[in-house]
Each structure stands twice: as structure tokens, then as C-alpha cells.
mmCIF file of C-alpha atoms in Angstrom:
data_model
loop_
_atom_site.group_PDB
_atom_site.id
_atom_site.type_symbol
_atom_site.label_atom_id
_atom_site.label_comp_id
_atom_site.label_asym_id
_atom_site.label_seq_id
_atom_site.Cartn_x
_atom_site.Cartn_y
_atom_site.Cartn_z
ATOM 1 C CA MET A 1092 -0.010 0.031 0.063
ATOM 2 C CA GLN A 1093 1.312 3.408 -0.917
ATOM 3 C CA PRO A 1094 0.544 5.981 1.800
ATOM 4 C CA ASP A 1095 -0.679 9.355 0.728
ATOM 5 C CA ASN A 1096 -0.332 11.522 3.754
ATOM 6 C CA LEU A 1097 3.190 12.578 3.063
ATOM 7 C CA GLU A 1098 3.630 16.327 2.198
ATOM 8 C CA LEU A 1099 5.707 17.287 -0.756
ATOM 9 C CA GLU A 1100 9.324 18.075 0.150
ATOM 10 C CA SER A 1101 10.402 21.641 -0.601
ATOM 11 C CA VAL A 1102 13.927 22.487 -2.048
ATOM 12 C CA SER A 1103 16.144 22.349 1.130
ATOM 13 C CA PRO A 1104 19.460 20.872 2.245
ATOM 14 C CA CYS A 1105 19.690 17.237 1.495
ATOM 15 C CA LEU A 1106 20.490 16.295 5.025
ATOM 16 C CA SER A 1107 20.155 17.851 8.327
ATOM 17 C CA ILE A 1108 22.031 16.378 11.468
ATOM 18 C CA VAL A 1109 20.583 16.711 14.916
ATOM 19 C CA ILE A 1110 22.883 15.838 17.771
ATOM 20 C CA ARG A 1111 21.887 16.028 21.476
ATOM 21 C CA THR A 1112 24.722 17.058 23.648
ATOM 22 C CA PHE A 1113 25.872 17.457 27.305
ATOM 23 C CA ASN A 1114 29.558 17.663 28.118
ATOM 24 C CA SER A 1115 30.340 15.624 24.935
ATOM 25 C CA ALA A 1116 33.748 17.052 24.150
ATOM 26 C CA ARG A 1117 35.539 13.669 24.599
ATOM 27 C CA THR A 1118 33.814 12.210 21.588
ATOM 28 C CA ILE A 1119 31.985 15.021 19.499
ATOM 29 C CA ARG A 1120 34.917 15.984 17.538
ATOM 30 C CA ARG A 1121 35.633 12.390 16.421
ATOM 31 C CA LEU A 1122 31.961 12.263 15.128
ATOM 32 C CA LEU A 1123 31.910 15.718 13.357
ATOM 33 C CA THR A 1124 35.128 15.110 11.281
ATOM 34 C CA HIS A 1125 32.991 12.493 9.361
ATOM 35 C CA PHE A 1126 30.681 15.255 8.151
ATOM 36 C CA GLY A 1127 33.140 18.177 7.710
ATOM 37 C CA ALA A 1128 33.657 17.652 4.103
ATOM 38 C CA ALA A 1129 30.068 16.592 3.044
ATOM 39 C CA ASP A 1130 27.942 18.661 0.789
ATOM 40 C CA SER A 1131 24.398 19.850 1.487
ATOM 41 C CA VAL A 1132 24.563 19.070 5.150
ATOM 42 C CA GLU A 1133 22.970 21.082 7.945
ATOM 43 C CA LEU A 1134 24.459 20.494 11.560
ATOM 44 C CA ILE A 1135 22.100 21.261 14.597
ATOM 45 C CA ILE A 1136 23.221 20.793 18.132
ATOM 46 C CA VAL A 1137 20.749 20.544 20.980
ATOM 47 C CA ASP A 1138 22.498 21.259 24.168
ATOM 48 C CA SER A 1139 21.536 20.630 27.717
ATOM 49 C CA GLY A 1140 23.869 23.000 29.555
ATOM 50 C CA SER A 1141 27.327 21.756 28.649
ATOM 51 C CA THR A 1142 30.193 23.137 30.757
ATOM 52 C CA ASP A 1143 33.156 21.571 28.903
ATOM 53 C CA GLN A 1144 34.418 22.482 25.374
ATOM 54 C CA THR A 1145 31.543 20.844 23.660
ATOM 55 C CA LEU A 1146 30.024 24.278 22.384
ATOM 56 C CA GLU A 1147 33.396 25.548 21.244
ATOM 57 C CA ILE A 1148 34.015 22.347 19.271
ATOM 58 C CA VAL A 1149 30.757 22.392 17.506
ATOM 59 C CA SER A 1150 30.981 26.014 16.658
ATOM 60 C CA PHE A 1151 34.116 25.303 14.907
ATOM 61 C CA TYR A 1152 32.162 22.985 12.516
ATOM 62 C CA GLY A 1153 29.490 25.778 11.881
ATOM 63 C CA ALA A 1154 26.856 24.111 13.924
ATOM 64 C CA LYS A 1155 23.522 25.829 14.783
ATOM 65 C CA ILE A 1156 23.294 25.642 18.598
ATOM 66 C CA LEU A 1157 19.966 25.290 20.383
ATOM 67 C CA GLN A 1158 19.580 25.223 24.201
ATOM 68 C CA LEU A 1159 17.038 22.856 25.624
ATOM 69 C CA ALA A 1160 15.110 23.941 28.652
ATOM 70 C CA LYS A 1161 15.373 21.775 31.739
ATOM 71 C CA PRO A 1162 14.633 19.117 32.638
ATOM 72 C CA PHE A 1163 15.952 17.074 29.882
ATOM 73 C CA HIS A 1164 13.510 14.973 27.859
ATOM 74 C CA TYR A 1165 14.395 12.676 24.814
ATOM 75 C CA SER A 1166 11.465 13.494 22.697
ATOM 76 C CA LYS A 1167 11.542 17.207 23.338
ATOM 77 C CA ALA A 1168 15.195 17.548 22.483
ATOM 78 C CA LEU A 1169 14.660 15.767 19.249
ATOM 79 C CA ASN A 1170 11.525 17.721 18.232
ATOM 80 C CA LEU A 1171 13.418 20.963 19.077
ATOM 81 C CA GLY A 1172 16.228 20.059 16.671
ATOM 82 C CA PHE A 1173 13.995 18.613 13.986
ATOM 83 C CA SER A 1174 11.662 21.680 14.057
ATOM 84 C CA ASN A 1175 14.855 23.982 13.587
ATOM 85 C CA SER A 1176 16.122 21.861 10.559
ATOM 86 C CA ALA A 1177 15.558 22.347 6.957
ATOM 87 C CA GLY A 1178 16.815 19.030 5.485
ATOM 88 C CA ARG A 1179 14.383 16.661 3.539
ATOM 89 C CA TRP A 1180 16.154 13.924 5.571
ATOM 90 C CA ILE A 1181 17.065 14.366 9.263
ATOM 91 C CA LEU A 1182 19.707 12.116 10.958
ATOM 92 C CA SER A 1183 19.434 11.644 14.700
ATOM 93 C CA ILE A 1184 22.829 10.635 15.862
ATOM 94 C CA SER A 1185 24.380 10.393 19.507
ATOM 95 C CA SER A 1186 27.289 12.707 20.349
ATOM 96 C CA HIS A 1187 28.902 9.374 21.660
ATOM 97 C CA CYS A 1188 28.781 7.724 18.232
ATOM 98 C CA ILE A 1189 32.114 7.036 16.512
ATOM 99 C CA PRO A 1190 31.630 6.057 12.877
ATOM 100 C CA VAL A 1191 33.767 2.959 11.863
ATOM 101 C CA ASP A 1192 33.041 3.056 8.015
ATOM 102 C CA PRO A 1193 35.415 5.378 6.176
ATOM 103 C CA ASP A 1194 32.465 6.535 3.793
ATOM 104 C CA PHE A 1195 30.056 6.789 6.664
ATOM 105 C CA ALA A 1196 28.617 10.228 5.716
ATOM 106 C CA GLU A 1197 28.550 9.414 1.990
ATOM 107 C CA ASN A 1198 26.679 6.223 2.575
ATOM 108 C CA ILE A 1199 24.048 7.988 4.477
ATOM 109 C CA LEU A 1200 23.712 10.617 1.884
ATOM 110 C CA ARG A 1201 23.411 8.095 -0.898
ATOM 111 C CA PHE A 1202 20.796 6.313 1.052
ATOM 112 C CA SER A 1203 18.715 9.466 1.358
ATOM 113 C CA ARG A 1204 18.976 10.087 -2.413
ATOM 114 C CA ALA A 1205 18.003 6.659 -3.550
ATOM 115 C CA VAL A 1206 15.544 5.173 -0.963
ATOM 116 C CA PRO A 1207 12.067 4.238 -2.197
ATOM 117 C CA GLU A 1208 9.524 6.925 -1.433
ATOM 118 C CA ASN A 1209 7.564 4.771 0.738
ATOM 119 C CA CYS A 1210 10.536 4.269 3.195
ATOM 120 C CA VAL A 1211 10.467 6.925 6.020
ATOM 121 C CA VAL A 1212 13.319 5.706 8.227
ATOM 122 C CA GLY A 1213 16.825 4.205 7.925
ATOM 123 C CA TYR A 1214 18.829 2.838 10.675
ATOM 124 C CA GLY A 1215 22.690 2.533 11.036
ATOM 125 C CA LYS A 1216 24.361 -0.326 12.942
ATOM 126 C CA LEU A 1217 25.336 0.915 16.371
ATOM 127 C CA ASN A 1218 27.197 -1.221 19.032
ATOM 128 C CA VAL A 1219 29.503 -0.963 21.961
ATOM 129 C CA VAL A 1220 32.306 -2.849 20.096
ATOM 130 C CA PRO A 1221 33.166 -2.543 16.306
ATOM 131 C CA PRO A 1222 30.604 -4.401 14.446
ATOM 132 C CA LYS A 1223 31.846 -7.650 12.571
ATOM 133 C CA ALA A 1224 28.755 -8.110 10.511
ATOM 134 C CA THR A 1225 26.147 -5.927 8.658
ATOM 135 C CA HIS A 1226 22.333 -6.203 9.126
ATOM 136 C CA PRO A 1227 20.608 -8.441 6.584
ATOM 137 C CA HIS A 1228 18.871 -6.627 3.900
ATOM 138 C CA ILE A 1229 15.360 -7.166 5.056
ATOM 139 C CA LEU A 1230 12.628 -4.726 4.270
ATOM 140 C CA GLY A 1231 11.090 -3.428 7.527
ATOM 141 C CA ASP A 1232 7.388 -3.166 7.605
ATOM 142 C CA LEU A 1233 4.535 -4.361 9.873
ATOM 143 C CA LEU A 1234 4.629 -7.905 8.806
ATOM 144 C CA SER A 1235 8.326 -8.429 9.108
ATOM 145 C CA PHE A 1236 8.228 -6.799 12.511
ATOM 146 C CA GLU A 1237 5.343 -8.925 13.855
ATOM 147 C CA ARG A 1238 7.174 -12.033 12.533
ATOM 148 C CA GLY A 1239 10.386 -10.941 14.391
ATOM 149 C CA SER A 1240 12.479 -10.634 11.305
ATOM 150 C CA PHE A 1241 12.899 -6.909 11.628
ATOM 151 C CA PHE A 1242 13.403 -4.763 14.688
ATOM 152 C CA PRO A 1243 14.241 -1.112 14.599
ATOM 153 C CA GLY A 1244 17.357 0.531 15.504
ATOM 154 C CA GLY A 1245 17.335 3.553 17.988
ATOM 155 C CA ASN A 1246 17.781 7.303 17.723
ATOM 156 C CA GLY A 1247 21.345 6.995 18.493
ATOM 157 C CA LEU A 1248 21.669 6.480 14.738
ATOM 158 C CA ALA A 1249 18.571 6.800 12.683
ATOM 159 C CA LEU A 1250 17.589 8.859 9.564
ATOM 160 C CA TYR A 1251 14.072 10.142 9.207
ATOM 161 C CA ARG A 1252 12.133 11.434 6.228
ATOM 162 C CA ARG A 1253 11.115 14.895 7.296
ATOM 163 C CA SER A 1254 7.754 14.964 5.785
ATOM 164 C CA ALA A 1255 6.913 11.695 7.930
ATOM 165 C CA TRP A 1256 8.244 13.334 11.128
ATOM 166 C CA GLU A 1257 6.201 16.344 10.386
ATOM 167 C CA ALA A 1258 3.088 14.159 10.262
ATOM 168 C CA HIS A 1259 3.955 12.524 13.612
ATOM 169 C CA PRO A 1260 6.562 14.153 15.857
ATOM 170 C CA PHE A 1261 8.131 12.158 18.601
ATOM 171 C CA ALA A 1262 5.754 11.650 21.494
ATOM 172 C CA GLU A 1263 6.391 13.955 24.361
ATOM 173 C CA ASP A 1264 4.138 12.302 26.697
ATOM 174 C CA ILE A 1265 6.402 9.310 27.286
ATOM 175 C CA ASP A 1266 9.802 9.423 29.280
ATOM 176 C CA THR A 1267 11.756 7.095 26.768
ATOM 177 C CA ALA A 1268 11.351 4.674 23.839
ATOM 178 C CA GLU A 1269 10.295 7.574 21.646
ATOM 179 C CA ASP A 1270 12.066 5.766 18.771
ATOM 180 C CA LEU A 1271 10.008 2.572 19.060
ATOM 181 C CA GLU A 1272 6.716 4.553 19.402
ATOM 182 C CA TRP A 1273 7.486 6.476 16.202
ATOM 183 C CA PHE A 1274 8.531 3.138 14.341
ATOM 184 C CA LEU A 1275 5.360 1.418 15.419
ATOM 185 C CA TRP A 1276 3.154 4.483 14.189
ATOM 186 C CA ALA A 1277 5.022 4.396 10.896
ATOM 187 C CA MET A 1278 4.598 0.672 10.221
ATOM 188 C CA ARG A 1279 0.983 0.892 11.134
ATOM 189 C CA GLN A 1280 0.528 3.641 8.480
ATOM 190 C CA GLY A 1281 1.929 1.358 5.771
ATOM 191 C CA PHE A 1282 5.354 2.827 5.612
ATOM 192 C CA THR A 1283 8.662 0.905 5.471
ATOM 193 C CA ALA A 1284 12.028 1.059 7.099
ATOM 194 C CA GLN A 1285 15.448 -0.181 6.000
ATOM 195 C CA PHE A 1286 19.000 -0.543 7.418
ATOM 196 C CA ILE A 1287 21.725 1.643 5.819
ATOM 197 C CA GLU A 1288 24.579 -0.178 4.280
ATOM 198 C CA GLY A 1289 28.016 1.188 5.319
ATOM 199 C CA ALA A 1290 26.716 3.218 8.299
ATOM 200 C CA SER A 1291 28.305 1.535 11.450
ATOM 201 C CA ALA A 1292 29.265 3.172 14.590
ATOM 202 C CA VAL A 1293 30.770 2.393 18.000
ATOM 203 C CA TYR A 1294 28.876 3.793 20.968
ATOM 204 C CA LEU A 1295 31.050 5.338 23.700
ATOM 205 C CA ASN A 1296 28.603 6.561 26.275
ATOM 206 C CA GLN A 1297 30.282 8.659 29.080
ATOM 207 C CA GLY A 1298 27.374 8.045 31.387
ATOM 208 C CA THR A 1299 27.754 6.306 34.733
ATOM 209 C CA LEU A 1300 26.627 2.746 35.184
ATOM 210 C CA THR A 1301 23.714 3.895 37.361
ATOM 211 C CA HIS A 1302 22.510 6.294 34.530
ATOM 212 C CA MET A 1303 22.754 3.495 31.971
ATOM 213 C CA TYR A 1304 20.976 1.013 34.116
ATOM 214 C CA ARG A 1305 18.186 3.391 34.834
ATOM 215 C CA LYS A 1306 17.845 4.391 31.180
ATOM 216 C CA GLY A 1307 17.705 0.788 30.289
ATOM 217 C CA TRP A 1308 15.060 -0.073 32.955
ATOM 218 C CA LEU A 1309 12.894 2.961 31.756
ATOM 219 C CA GLU A 1310 13.098 1.588 28.134
ATOM 220 C CA VAL A 1311 12.021 -1.943 29.251
ATOM 221 C CA ARG A 1312 9.218 -0.513 31.062
ATOM 222 C CA ARG A 1313 8.116 1.582 28.186
ATOM 223 C CA THR A 1314 8.483 -1.121 25.713
ATOM 224 C CA ARG A 1315 6.285 -3.342 27.712
ATOM 225 C CA VAL A 1316 3.517 -0.624 27.336
ATOM 226 C CA LEU A 1317 4.096 -0.161 23.737
ATOM 227 C CA LEU A 1318 4.229 -3.914 22.905
ATOM 228 C CA PRO A 1319 1.707 -5.570 25.330
ATOM 229 C CA GLY A 1320 2.759 -9.102 26.247
ATOM 230 C CA SER A 1321 6.299 -9.869 26.936
ATOM 231 C CA ILE A 1322 9.761 -8.604 25.895
ATOM 232 C CA LYS A 1323 10.684 -12.295 25.700
ATOM 233 C CA ASN A 1324 8.986 -12.339 22.490
ATOM 234 C CA LEU A 1325 11.374 -10.033 20.807
ATOM 235 C CA PRO A 1326 14.313 -11.366 18.839
ATOM 236 C CA LEU A 1327 17.426 -11.859 20.722
ATOM 237 C CA HIS A 1328 19.529 -9.649 18.527
ATOM 238 C CA SER A 1329 17.104 -6.789 19.200
ATOM 239 C CA ARG A 1330 17.639 -6.767 22.902
ATOM 240 C CA PRO A 1331 21.373 -6.091 23.600
ATOM 241 C CA TRP A 1332 20.784 -3.852 26.559
ATOM 242 C CA TRP A 1333 17.796 -5.701 28.147
#
């Protein structure tokens, strides 16, 4: 089925990049160097009060800097960045992501220019160690998700079609798992998702173990609400943190 609720995309930068930051100086430069030479790219930073060199570093790369009002909220941060962007495609990527593919930026741009119109989100491969294998080339839709053959990536490395996000911004009434809520909405509308070949990154989060544990616990709780039943029904490869 071809959905008909996508608005026409205006002439604009091919790609906007939205990065949420908070004292990300240890990793942000290693991420931004991969986009420094890319054409038609807009860089947007949503900062939550950094006190280190984060803002100085991103300013060097010509980023638009937005300050997020406290308290921090995942969906509000992304919606702020997306609403201030102009790209036909918007990449949500963590400031702790370190790309491992030499043509990382080019592969994302190539995907955005050639993807079928019915596809509204593409996912890179994100892991805590350098990935040794790529995702299988399986089309993501409601049927493949229900069969357990496709499970979405997260907003640490996800590329969204702008017109689809405008039709359904990230839910601000939930505390986490906004990426899963959005994916489920898109699949139920008849849209599709894909993985982006050659877009792999290592995740070097600087948070404490307590922070990571709490974040994982909140995601499990929210996922149980979004997917009534049991998380045990999800494929093993989709539950690295759970």
C-alpha cells in the first residue's frame, strides 16, 4: 500500500544532522570530522547545558546551537532540533557515536537520495564494540516486525524522512522509547524502514553505570507498554541492553 499522507518536500538541504549534547567534548569532534567535507549538510546541536568544550568544538564546525530547557526530555530535545532543521532527511545521531566506516557520511547521503519514497526511516548499525557483520537486507514493515525478522534501531543512529516526522513528531508524553513509538506508528501507517549499508558506529557513552542502568530499565518499562505481552517475544539480537 502506498500511503498518501506525506507532504511534498520543498527544496532544502539534502540532510540535516541533529545531535543532542551534554559535556560531549571527549567524543563529539571524532564524530563531526566525518561530516566536515560533506555537501548539502546542515548541523544542529541541541545542548543541555554543557560546561566543557562541547560548544566551542561544534561552533568550529559551523553548527546551529539550540539550548534545551530543563529538565531534559528525549522527545522534546529531538523535536526541538528537527523543527529547527531544513533538510529533507534528518539524521538523529548520538554525540557518543564514533563512525567506523570510512565513507560513513557518503553512505548516509547516498541512502537518502536513492531510498524508495515509501521508506521513511533508515537505521545504521550501532554497537558497543566495532561490528563484525552488517544487518541483513530485510525490508522493515509491519509484517516483518510482527514475525520477528525486523526490529528497529534507536535514535542513536537513525535517519528520518522529514515529511513523515512532520506528520507524527516524537511523542512528548512518554519518558523514553520514543524511537520505538515512532517506528510502530510508521509501520501501522503502511510505511517501510531499512538498514543503511555502510553506516556503522561504536557507541562510547560517558554516562555512569547507574545512569545507563536506569535508562535501560525505563526503556524496558516503556517497551512493555508499547508492545503488550512480553519482551521475551522480541528477537534476541534486538535486545542487547535488555
